[in-house]
Short mmCIF file of C-alpha atoms in Angstrom, two decimals:
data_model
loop_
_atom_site.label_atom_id
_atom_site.label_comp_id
_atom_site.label_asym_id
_atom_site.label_seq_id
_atom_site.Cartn_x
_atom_site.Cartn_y
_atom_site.Cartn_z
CA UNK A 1 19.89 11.10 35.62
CA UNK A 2 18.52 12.43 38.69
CA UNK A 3 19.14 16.35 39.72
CA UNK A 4 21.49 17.02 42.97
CA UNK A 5 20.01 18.82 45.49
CA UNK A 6 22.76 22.10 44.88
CA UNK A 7 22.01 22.55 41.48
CA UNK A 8 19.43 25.27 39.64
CA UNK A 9 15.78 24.35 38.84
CA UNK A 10 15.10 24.02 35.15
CA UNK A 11 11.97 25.89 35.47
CA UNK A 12 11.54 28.49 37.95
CA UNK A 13 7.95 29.55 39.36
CA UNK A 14 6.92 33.34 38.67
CA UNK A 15 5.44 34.30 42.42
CA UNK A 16 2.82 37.01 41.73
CA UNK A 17 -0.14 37.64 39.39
CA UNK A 18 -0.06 36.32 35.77
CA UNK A 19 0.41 39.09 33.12
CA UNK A 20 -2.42 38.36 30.45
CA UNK A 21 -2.18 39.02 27.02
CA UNK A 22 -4.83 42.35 26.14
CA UNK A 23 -7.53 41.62 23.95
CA UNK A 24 -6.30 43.89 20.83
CA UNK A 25 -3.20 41.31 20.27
CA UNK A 26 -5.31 37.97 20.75
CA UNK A 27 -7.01 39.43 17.82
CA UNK A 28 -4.13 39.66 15.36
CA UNK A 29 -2.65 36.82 16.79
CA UNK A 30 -5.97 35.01 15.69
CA UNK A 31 -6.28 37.05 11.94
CA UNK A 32 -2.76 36.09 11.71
CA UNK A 33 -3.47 32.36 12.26
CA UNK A 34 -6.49 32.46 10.24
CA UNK A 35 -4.72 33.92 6.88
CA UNK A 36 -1.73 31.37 7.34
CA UNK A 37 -4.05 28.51 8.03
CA UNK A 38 -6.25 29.94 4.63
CA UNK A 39 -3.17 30.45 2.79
CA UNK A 40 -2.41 26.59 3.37
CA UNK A 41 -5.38 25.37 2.22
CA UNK A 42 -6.21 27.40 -0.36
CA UNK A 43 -2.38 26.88 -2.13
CA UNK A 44 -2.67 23.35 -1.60
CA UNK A 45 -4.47 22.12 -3.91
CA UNK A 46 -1.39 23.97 -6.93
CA UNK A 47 1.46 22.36 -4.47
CA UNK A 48 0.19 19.09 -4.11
CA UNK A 49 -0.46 18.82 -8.19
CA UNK A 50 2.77 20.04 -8.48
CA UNK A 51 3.97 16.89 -6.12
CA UNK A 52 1.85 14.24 -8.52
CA UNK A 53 2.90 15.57 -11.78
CA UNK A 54 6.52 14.97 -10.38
CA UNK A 55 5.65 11.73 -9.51
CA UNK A 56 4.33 10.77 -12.63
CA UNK A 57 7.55 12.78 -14.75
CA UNK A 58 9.62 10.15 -12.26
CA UNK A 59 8.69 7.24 -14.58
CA UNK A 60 10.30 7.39 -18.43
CA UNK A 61 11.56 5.31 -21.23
CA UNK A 62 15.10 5.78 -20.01
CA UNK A 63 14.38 3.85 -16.51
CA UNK A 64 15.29 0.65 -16.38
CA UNK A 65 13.50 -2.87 -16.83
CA UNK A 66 12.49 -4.06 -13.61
CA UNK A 67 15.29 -6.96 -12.51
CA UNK A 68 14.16 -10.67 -12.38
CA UNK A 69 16.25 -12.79 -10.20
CA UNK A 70 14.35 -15.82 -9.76
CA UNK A 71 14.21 -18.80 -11.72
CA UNK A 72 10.91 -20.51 -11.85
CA UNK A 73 11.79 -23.39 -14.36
CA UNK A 74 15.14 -23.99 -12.51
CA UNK A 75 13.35 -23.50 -9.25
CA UNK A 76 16.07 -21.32 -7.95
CA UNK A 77 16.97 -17.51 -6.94
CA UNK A 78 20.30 -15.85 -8.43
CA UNK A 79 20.42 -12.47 -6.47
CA UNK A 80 21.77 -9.84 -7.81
CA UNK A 81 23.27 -6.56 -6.10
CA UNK A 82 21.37 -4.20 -9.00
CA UNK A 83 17.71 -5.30 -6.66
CA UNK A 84 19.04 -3.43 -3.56
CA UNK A 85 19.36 -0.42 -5.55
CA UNK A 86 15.88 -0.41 -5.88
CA UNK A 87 15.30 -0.47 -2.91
CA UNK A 88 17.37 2.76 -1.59
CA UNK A 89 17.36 6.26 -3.16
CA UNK A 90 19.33 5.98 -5.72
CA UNK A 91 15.98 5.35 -7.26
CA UNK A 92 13.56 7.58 -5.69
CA UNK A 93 10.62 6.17 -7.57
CA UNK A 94 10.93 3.09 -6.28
CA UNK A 95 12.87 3.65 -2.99
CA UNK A 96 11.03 2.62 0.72
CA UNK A 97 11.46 5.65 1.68
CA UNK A 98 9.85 7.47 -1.86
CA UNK A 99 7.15 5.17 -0.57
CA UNK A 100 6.55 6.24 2.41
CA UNK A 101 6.24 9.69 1.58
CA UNK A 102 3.61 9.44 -0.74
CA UNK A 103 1.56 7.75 2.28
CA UNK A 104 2.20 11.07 4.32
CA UNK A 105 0.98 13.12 0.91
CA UNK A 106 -2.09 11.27 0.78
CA UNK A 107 -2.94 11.70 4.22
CA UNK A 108 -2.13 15.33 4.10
CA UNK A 109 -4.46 15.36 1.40
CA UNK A 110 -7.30 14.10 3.51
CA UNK A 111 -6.70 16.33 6.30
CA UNK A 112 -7.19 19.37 4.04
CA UNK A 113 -9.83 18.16 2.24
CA UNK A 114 -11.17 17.42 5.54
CA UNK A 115 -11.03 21.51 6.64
CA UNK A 116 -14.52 23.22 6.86
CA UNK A 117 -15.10 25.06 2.99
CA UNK A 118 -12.05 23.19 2.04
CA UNK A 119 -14.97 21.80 -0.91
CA UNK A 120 -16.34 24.84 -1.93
CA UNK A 121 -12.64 25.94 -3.18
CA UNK A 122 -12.02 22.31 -4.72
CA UNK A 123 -15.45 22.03 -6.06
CA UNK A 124 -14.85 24.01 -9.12
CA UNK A 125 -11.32 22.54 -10.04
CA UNK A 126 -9.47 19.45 -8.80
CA UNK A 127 -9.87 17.02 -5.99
CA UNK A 128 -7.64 14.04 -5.04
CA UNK A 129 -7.40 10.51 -4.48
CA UNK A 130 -4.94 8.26 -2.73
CA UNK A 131 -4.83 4.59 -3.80
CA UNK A 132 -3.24 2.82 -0.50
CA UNK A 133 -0.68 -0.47 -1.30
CA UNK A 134 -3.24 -3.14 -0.50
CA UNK A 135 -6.52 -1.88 -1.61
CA UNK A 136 -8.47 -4.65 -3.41
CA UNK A 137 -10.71 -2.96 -6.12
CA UNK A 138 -13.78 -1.85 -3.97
CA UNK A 139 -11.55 -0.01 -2.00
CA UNK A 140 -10.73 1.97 -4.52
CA UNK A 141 -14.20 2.40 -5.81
CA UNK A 142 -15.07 3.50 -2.39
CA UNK A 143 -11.94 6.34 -2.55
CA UNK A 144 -12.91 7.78 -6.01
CA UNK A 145 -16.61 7.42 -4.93
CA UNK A 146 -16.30 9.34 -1.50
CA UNK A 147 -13.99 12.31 -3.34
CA UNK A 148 -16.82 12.28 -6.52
CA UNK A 149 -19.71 11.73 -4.59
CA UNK A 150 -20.72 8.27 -6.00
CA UNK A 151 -23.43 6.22 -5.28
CA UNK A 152 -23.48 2.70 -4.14
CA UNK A 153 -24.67 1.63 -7.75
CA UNK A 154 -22.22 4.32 -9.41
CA UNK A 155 -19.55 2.05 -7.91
CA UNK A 156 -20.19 -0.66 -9.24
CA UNK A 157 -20.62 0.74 -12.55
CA UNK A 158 -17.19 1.97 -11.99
CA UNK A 159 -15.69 -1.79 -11.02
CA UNK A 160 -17.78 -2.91 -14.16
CA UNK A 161 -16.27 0.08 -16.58
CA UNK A 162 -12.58 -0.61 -15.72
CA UNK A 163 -13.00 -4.59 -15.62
CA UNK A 164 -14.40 -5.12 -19.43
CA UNK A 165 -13.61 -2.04 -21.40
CA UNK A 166 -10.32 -2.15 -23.42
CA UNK A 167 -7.76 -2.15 -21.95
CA UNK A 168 -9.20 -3.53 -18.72
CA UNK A 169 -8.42 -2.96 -15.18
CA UNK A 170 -8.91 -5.41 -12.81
CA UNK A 171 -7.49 -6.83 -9.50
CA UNK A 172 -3.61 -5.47 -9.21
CA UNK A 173 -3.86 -3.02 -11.93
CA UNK A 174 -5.15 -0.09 -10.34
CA UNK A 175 -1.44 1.44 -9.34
CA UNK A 176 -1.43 2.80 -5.65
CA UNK A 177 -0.63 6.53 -5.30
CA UNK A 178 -2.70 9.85 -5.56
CA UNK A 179 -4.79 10.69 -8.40
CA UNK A 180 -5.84 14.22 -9.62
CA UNK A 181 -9.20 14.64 -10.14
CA UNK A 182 -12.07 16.77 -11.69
CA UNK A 183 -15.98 16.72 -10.21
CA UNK A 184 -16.84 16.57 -13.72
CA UNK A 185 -14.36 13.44 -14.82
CA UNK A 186 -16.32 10.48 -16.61
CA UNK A 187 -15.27 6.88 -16.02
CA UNK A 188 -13.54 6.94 -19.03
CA UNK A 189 -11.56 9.98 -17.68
CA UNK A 190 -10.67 8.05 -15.18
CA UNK A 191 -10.10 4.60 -16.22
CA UNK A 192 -7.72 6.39 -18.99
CA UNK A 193 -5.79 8.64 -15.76
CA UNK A 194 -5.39 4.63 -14.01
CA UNK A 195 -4.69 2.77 -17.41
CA UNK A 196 -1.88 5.31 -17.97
CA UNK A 197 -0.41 5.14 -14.09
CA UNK A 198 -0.19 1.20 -13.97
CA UNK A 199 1.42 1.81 -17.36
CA UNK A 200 4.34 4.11 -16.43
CA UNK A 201 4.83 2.72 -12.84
CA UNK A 202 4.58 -1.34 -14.33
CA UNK A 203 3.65 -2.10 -17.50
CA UNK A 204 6.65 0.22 -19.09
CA UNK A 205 9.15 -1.89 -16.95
CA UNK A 206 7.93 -5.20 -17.13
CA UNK A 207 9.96 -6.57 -20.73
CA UNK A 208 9.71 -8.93 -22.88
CA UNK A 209 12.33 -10.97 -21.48
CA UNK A 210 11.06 -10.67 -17.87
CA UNK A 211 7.39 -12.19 -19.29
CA UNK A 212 8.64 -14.95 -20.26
CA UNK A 213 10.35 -15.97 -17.33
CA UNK A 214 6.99 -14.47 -14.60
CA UNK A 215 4.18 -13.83 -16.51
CA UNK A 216 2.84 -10.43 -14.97
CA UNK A 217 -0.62 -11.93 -13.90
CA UNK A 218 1.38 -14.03 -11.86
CA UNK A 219 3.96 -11.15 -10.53
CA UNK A 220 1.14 -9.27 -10.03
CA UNK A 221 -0.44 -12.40 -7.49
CA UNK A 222 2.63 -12.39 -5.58
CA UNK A 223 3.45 -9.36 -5.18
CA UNK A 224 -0.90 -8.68 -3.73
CA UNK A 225 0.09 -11.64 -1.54
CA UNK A 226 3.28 -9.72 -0.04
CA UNK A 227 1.42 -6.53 0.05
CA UNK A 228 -1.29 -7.83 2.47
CA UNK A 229 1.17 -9.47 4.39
CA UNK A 230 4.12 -7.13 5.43
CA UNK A 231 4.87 -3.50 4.58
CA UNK A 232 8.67 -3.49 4.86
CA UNK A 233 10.44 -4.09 1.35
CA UNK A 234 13.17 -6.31 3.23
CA UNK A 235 10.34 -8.99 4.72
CA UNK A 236 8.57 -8.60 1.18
CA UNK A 237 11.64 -10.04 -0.22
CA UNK A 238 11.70 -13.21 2.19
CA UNK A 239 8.11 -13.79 2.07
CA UNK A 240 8.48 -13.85 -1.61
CA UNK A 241 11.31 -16.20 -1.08
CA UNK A 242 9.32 -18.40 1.14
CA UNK A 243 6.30 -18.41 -1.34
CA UNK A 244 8.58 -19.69 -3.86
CA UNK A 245 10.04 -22.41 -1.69
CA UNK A 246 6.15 -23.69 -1.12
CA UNK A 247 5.39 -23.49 -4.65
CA UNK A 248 8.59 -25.55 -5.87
CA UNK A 249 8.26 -28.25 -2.70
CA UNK A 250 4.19 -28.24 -4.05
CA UNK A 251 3.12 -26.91 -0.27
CA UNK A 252 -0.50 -24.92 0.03
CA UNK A 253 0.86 -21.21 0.92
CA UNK A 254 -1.26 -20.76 3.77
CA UNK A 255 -1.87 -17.36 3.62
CA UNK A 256 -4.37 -15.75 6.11
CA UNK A 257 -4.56 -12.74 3.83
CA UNK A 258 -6.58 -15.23 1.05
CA UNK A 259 -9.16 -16.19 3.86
CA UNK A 260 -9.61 -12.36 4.45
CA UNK A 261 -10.00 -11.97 0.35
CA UNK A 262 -12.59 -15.11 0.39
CA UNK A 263 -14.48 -13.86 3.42
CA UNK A 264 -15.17 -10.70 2.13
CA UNK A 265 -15.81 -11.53 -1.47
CA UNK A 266 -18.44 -14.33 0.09
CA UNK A 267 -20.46 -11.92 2.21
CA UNK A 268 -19.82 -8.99 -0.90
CA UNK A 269 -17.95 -6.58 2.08
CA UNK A 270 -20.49 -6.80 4.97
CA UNK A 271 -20.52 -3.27 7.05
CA UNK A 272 -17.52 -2.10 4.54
CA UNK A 273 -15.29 -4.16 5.59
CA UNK A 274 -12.64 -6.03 3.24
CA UNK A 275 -9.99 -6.97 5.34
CA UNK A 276 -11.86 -8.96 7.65
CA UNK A 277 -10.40 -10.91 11.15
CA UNK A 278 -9.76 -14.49 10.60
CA UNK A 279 -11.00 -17.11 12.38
CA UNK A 280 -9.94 -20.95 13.08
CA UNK A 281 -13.05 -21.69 11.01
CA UNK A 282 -12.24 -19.43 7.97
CA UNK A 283 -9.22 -22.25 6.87
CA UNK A 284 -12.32 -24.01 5.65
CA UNK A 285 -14.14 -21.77 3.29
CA UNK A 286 -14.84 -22.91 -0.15
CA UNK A 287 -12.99 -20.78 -2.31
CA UNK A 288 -10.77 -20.70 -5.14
CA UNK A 289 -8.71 -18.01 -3.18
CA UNK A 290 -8.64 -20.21 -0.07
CA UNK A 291 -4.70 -21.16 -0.09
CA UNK A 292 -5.28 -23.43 2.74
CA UNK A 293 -7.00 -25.65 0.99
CA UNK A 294 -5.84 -25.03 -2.46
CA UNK A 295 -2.57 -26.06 -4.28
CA UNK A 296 -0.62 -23.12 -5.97
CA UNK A 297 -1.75 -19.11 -5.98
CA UNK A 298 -5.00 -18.01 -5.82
CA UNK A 299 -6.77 -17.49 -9.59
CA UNK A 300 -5.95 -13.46 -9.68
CA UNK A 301 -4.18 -10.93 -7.54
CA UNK A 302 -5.98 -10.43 -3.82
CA UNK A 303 -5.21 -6.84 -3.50
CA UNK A 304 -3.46 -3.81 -5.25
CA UNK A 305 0.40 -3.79 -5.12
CA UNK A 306 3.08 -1.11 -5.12
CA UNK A 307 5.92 -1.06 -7.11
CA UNK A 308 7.86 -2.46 -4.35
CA UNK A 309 5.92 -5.71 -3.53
CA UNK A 310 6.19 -6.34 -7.50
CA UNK A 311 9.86 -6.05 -7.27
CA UNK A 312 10.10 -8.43 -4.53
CA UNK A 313 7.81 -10.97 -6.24
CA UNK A 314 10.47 -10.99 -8.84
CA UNK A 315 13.49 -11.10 -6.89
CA UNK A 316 12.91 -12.94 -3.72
CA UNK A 317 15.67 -13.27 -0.94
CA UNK A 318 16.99 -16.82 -1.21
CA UNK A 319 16.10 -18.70 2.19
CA UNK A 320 15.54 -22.16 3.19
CA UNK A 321 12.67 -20.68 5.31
CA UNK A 322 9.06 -22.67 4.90
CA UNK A 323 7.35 -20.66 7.64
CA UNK A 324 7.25 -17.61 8.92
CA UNK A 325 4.94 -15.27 11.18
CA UNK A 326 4.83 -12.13 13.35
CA UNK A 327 4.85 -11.51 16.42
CA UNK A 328 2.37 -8.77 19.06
CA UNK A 329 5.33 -6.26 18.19
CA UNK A 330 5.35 -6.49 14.81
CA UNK A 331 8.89 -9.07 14.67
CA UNK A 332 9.43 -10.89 11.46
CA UNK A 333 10.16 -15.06 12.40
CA UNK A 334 10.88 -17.65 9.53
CA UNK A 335 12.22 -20.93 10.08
CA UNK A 336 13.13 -24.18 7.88
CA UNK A 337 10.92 -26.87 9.35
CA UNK A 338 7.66 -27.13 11.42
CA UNK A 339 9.19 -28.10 14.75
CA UNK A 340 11.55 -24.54 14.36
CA UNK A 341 8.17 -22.78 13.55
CA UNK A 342 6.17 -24.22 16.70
CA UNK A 343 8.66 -23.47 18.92
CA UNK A 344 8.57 -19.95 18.30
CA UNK A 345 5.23 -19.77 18.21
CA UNK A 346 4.77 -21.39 21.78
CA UNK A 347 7.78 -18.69 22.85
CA UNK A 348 5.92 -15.68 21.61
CA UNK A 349 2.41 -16.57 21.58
CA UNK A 350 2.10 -19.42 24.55
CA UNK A 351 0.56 -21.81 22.50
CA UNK A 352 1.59 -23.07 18.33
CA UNK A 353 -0.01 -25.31 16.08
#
């Protein structure tokens, strides 16, 4: 609302010289900043274990089995209102928000690691690592590598390590959240500190019963697919929905996020990048992963996936959508048939095909 003319100025202007703080309290004012800005960093490193142990207490035997709501052999979806609790905090371990958070802890992480002599005081106990929803495996080589110092050939010794030894990691096993590390940790130290996350966060949850309706490898597939392609639990749960629907109507899925995978396996991550743009061109790669030309889900999981995207792989939203996309803003679209899908895709984007 725009001021009247008769009323006060928010912010008057001091006529006359500028009073200037003296020298002798700049000083303290900077000592003062320096000892809270070294008390941060130097107590970090005790809070933030403090954070990861709790997230790792989170998971126990009590919790329970993760809920399976879809119906392969009967191709259909019988939701269920005990998903949504999943997805709220009534179960913080799993909850978007819970999530989120985690995100923010890793990138606090980062930033102090990132302060000058921030190493020197880490270098003699532990260091961290954050595993981001959507990392493919190289990715994560690349974030224990840059915290441990690896070398390009260490790295790959590291893929190799997890991949064959018992029990092996591969492709949507390495669990996303923040590690605790030591300079002097071994890949077995590690592989055993990842083995025993994707245990508590999946493997503890995903029964007996649930395997024999989803196998995990192909939960796991899904639920990479969803993570590359949305962030918000809610969409997760259509997409998974509308990958179903393809599936059970034998339709390719389409996914650009498969191209990207293909891509950047072909040309073995040129420059560091794994999440490459896609191009028109790309819909014709020979792959196995390419699900534009290839019935069904790719061989293996594309990426990493949080607990989240696995829950939604399991219990989709039931939809008659076929398509779906998003638009410059970020919008979620999904419609039934074709015509639905290029009319929305000439109303956002000017053109549709």
């Amino acid at each position: 609302m725009a001021s009247s003319s008769a009323s006060k100025p928010l912010v008057q202007k001091i006529r006359g010289k500028k009073k200037m703080p003296n020298k002798k309290s700049l000083v303290w004012w900077g000592v003062a900043l320096a000892l809270i800005i070294g008390g941060a960093v130097l107590s970090f490193p005790s809070f933030f274990s403090f954070q990861i142990h709790q997230e790792q207490e989170i998971v126990t035997p009590t919790i329970k089995p993760f809920p399976v709501s879809v119906n392969p052999q009967g191709r259909s979806i019988n939701e269920n209102a005990e998903v949504d609790a999943f997805f709220t905090n009534e179960n913080p371990s799993i909850s978007a928000a819970s999530i989120k958070a985690k995100g923010i802890l890793g990138t606090i992480a980062s930033i102090i690691a990132s302060v000058p002599g921030y190493a020197l005081v880490g270098a003699a106990g532990m260091q961290f690592v954050t595993i981001y929803p959507g990392y493919r495996q190289e990715e994560v080589a690349r974030a224990f590598g840059k915290t441990l110092d690896w070398s390009k050939e260490e790295r790959a010794e590291f893929l190799t390590h997890t991949n064959t030894e018992t029990p092996t990691l591969g492709e949507g096993k390495f669990a996303p959240g923040t590690y605790e590390v030591n300079a002097g940790d071994d890949l077995d130290a590690i592989k055993r500190t990842l083995d025993e996350r994707f245990h508590n966060t999946i493997l503890s949850r995903y029964a007996t019963s649930t395997a024999q309706i989803v196998p995990l490898e192909t939960a796991l597939t899904i639920a990479s697919l969803l993570e590359r392609e949305t962030s918000d639990p809610d969409e997760m749960r259509i997409i998974s929905g509308i990958i179903w629907n393809r599936i059970w109507n034998d339709m390719n899925l389409q996914i650009d996020a498969t191209l990207q995978y293909a891509k950047s396996s072909a040309n073995k991550g040129k420059n560091d990048i794994w999440w490459p743009k896609v191009a028109p061109k790309d819909k014709y790669i020979k792959s196995s992963y390419n699900t534009y030309l290839n019935p069904g889900l790719p061989p293996t999981p594309i990426a990493n996936p949080s607990v989240a995207a696995v829950i939604a792989a399991l219990n989709p939203k039931k939809t008659d959508c076929i398509f779906y996309f998003h638009d410059k803003k970020g919008g979620f679209h999904c419609t039934a048939t074709y015509k639905e899908h290029v009319a929305l895709l000439k109303q956002y984007y000017g053109q549709g095909k």
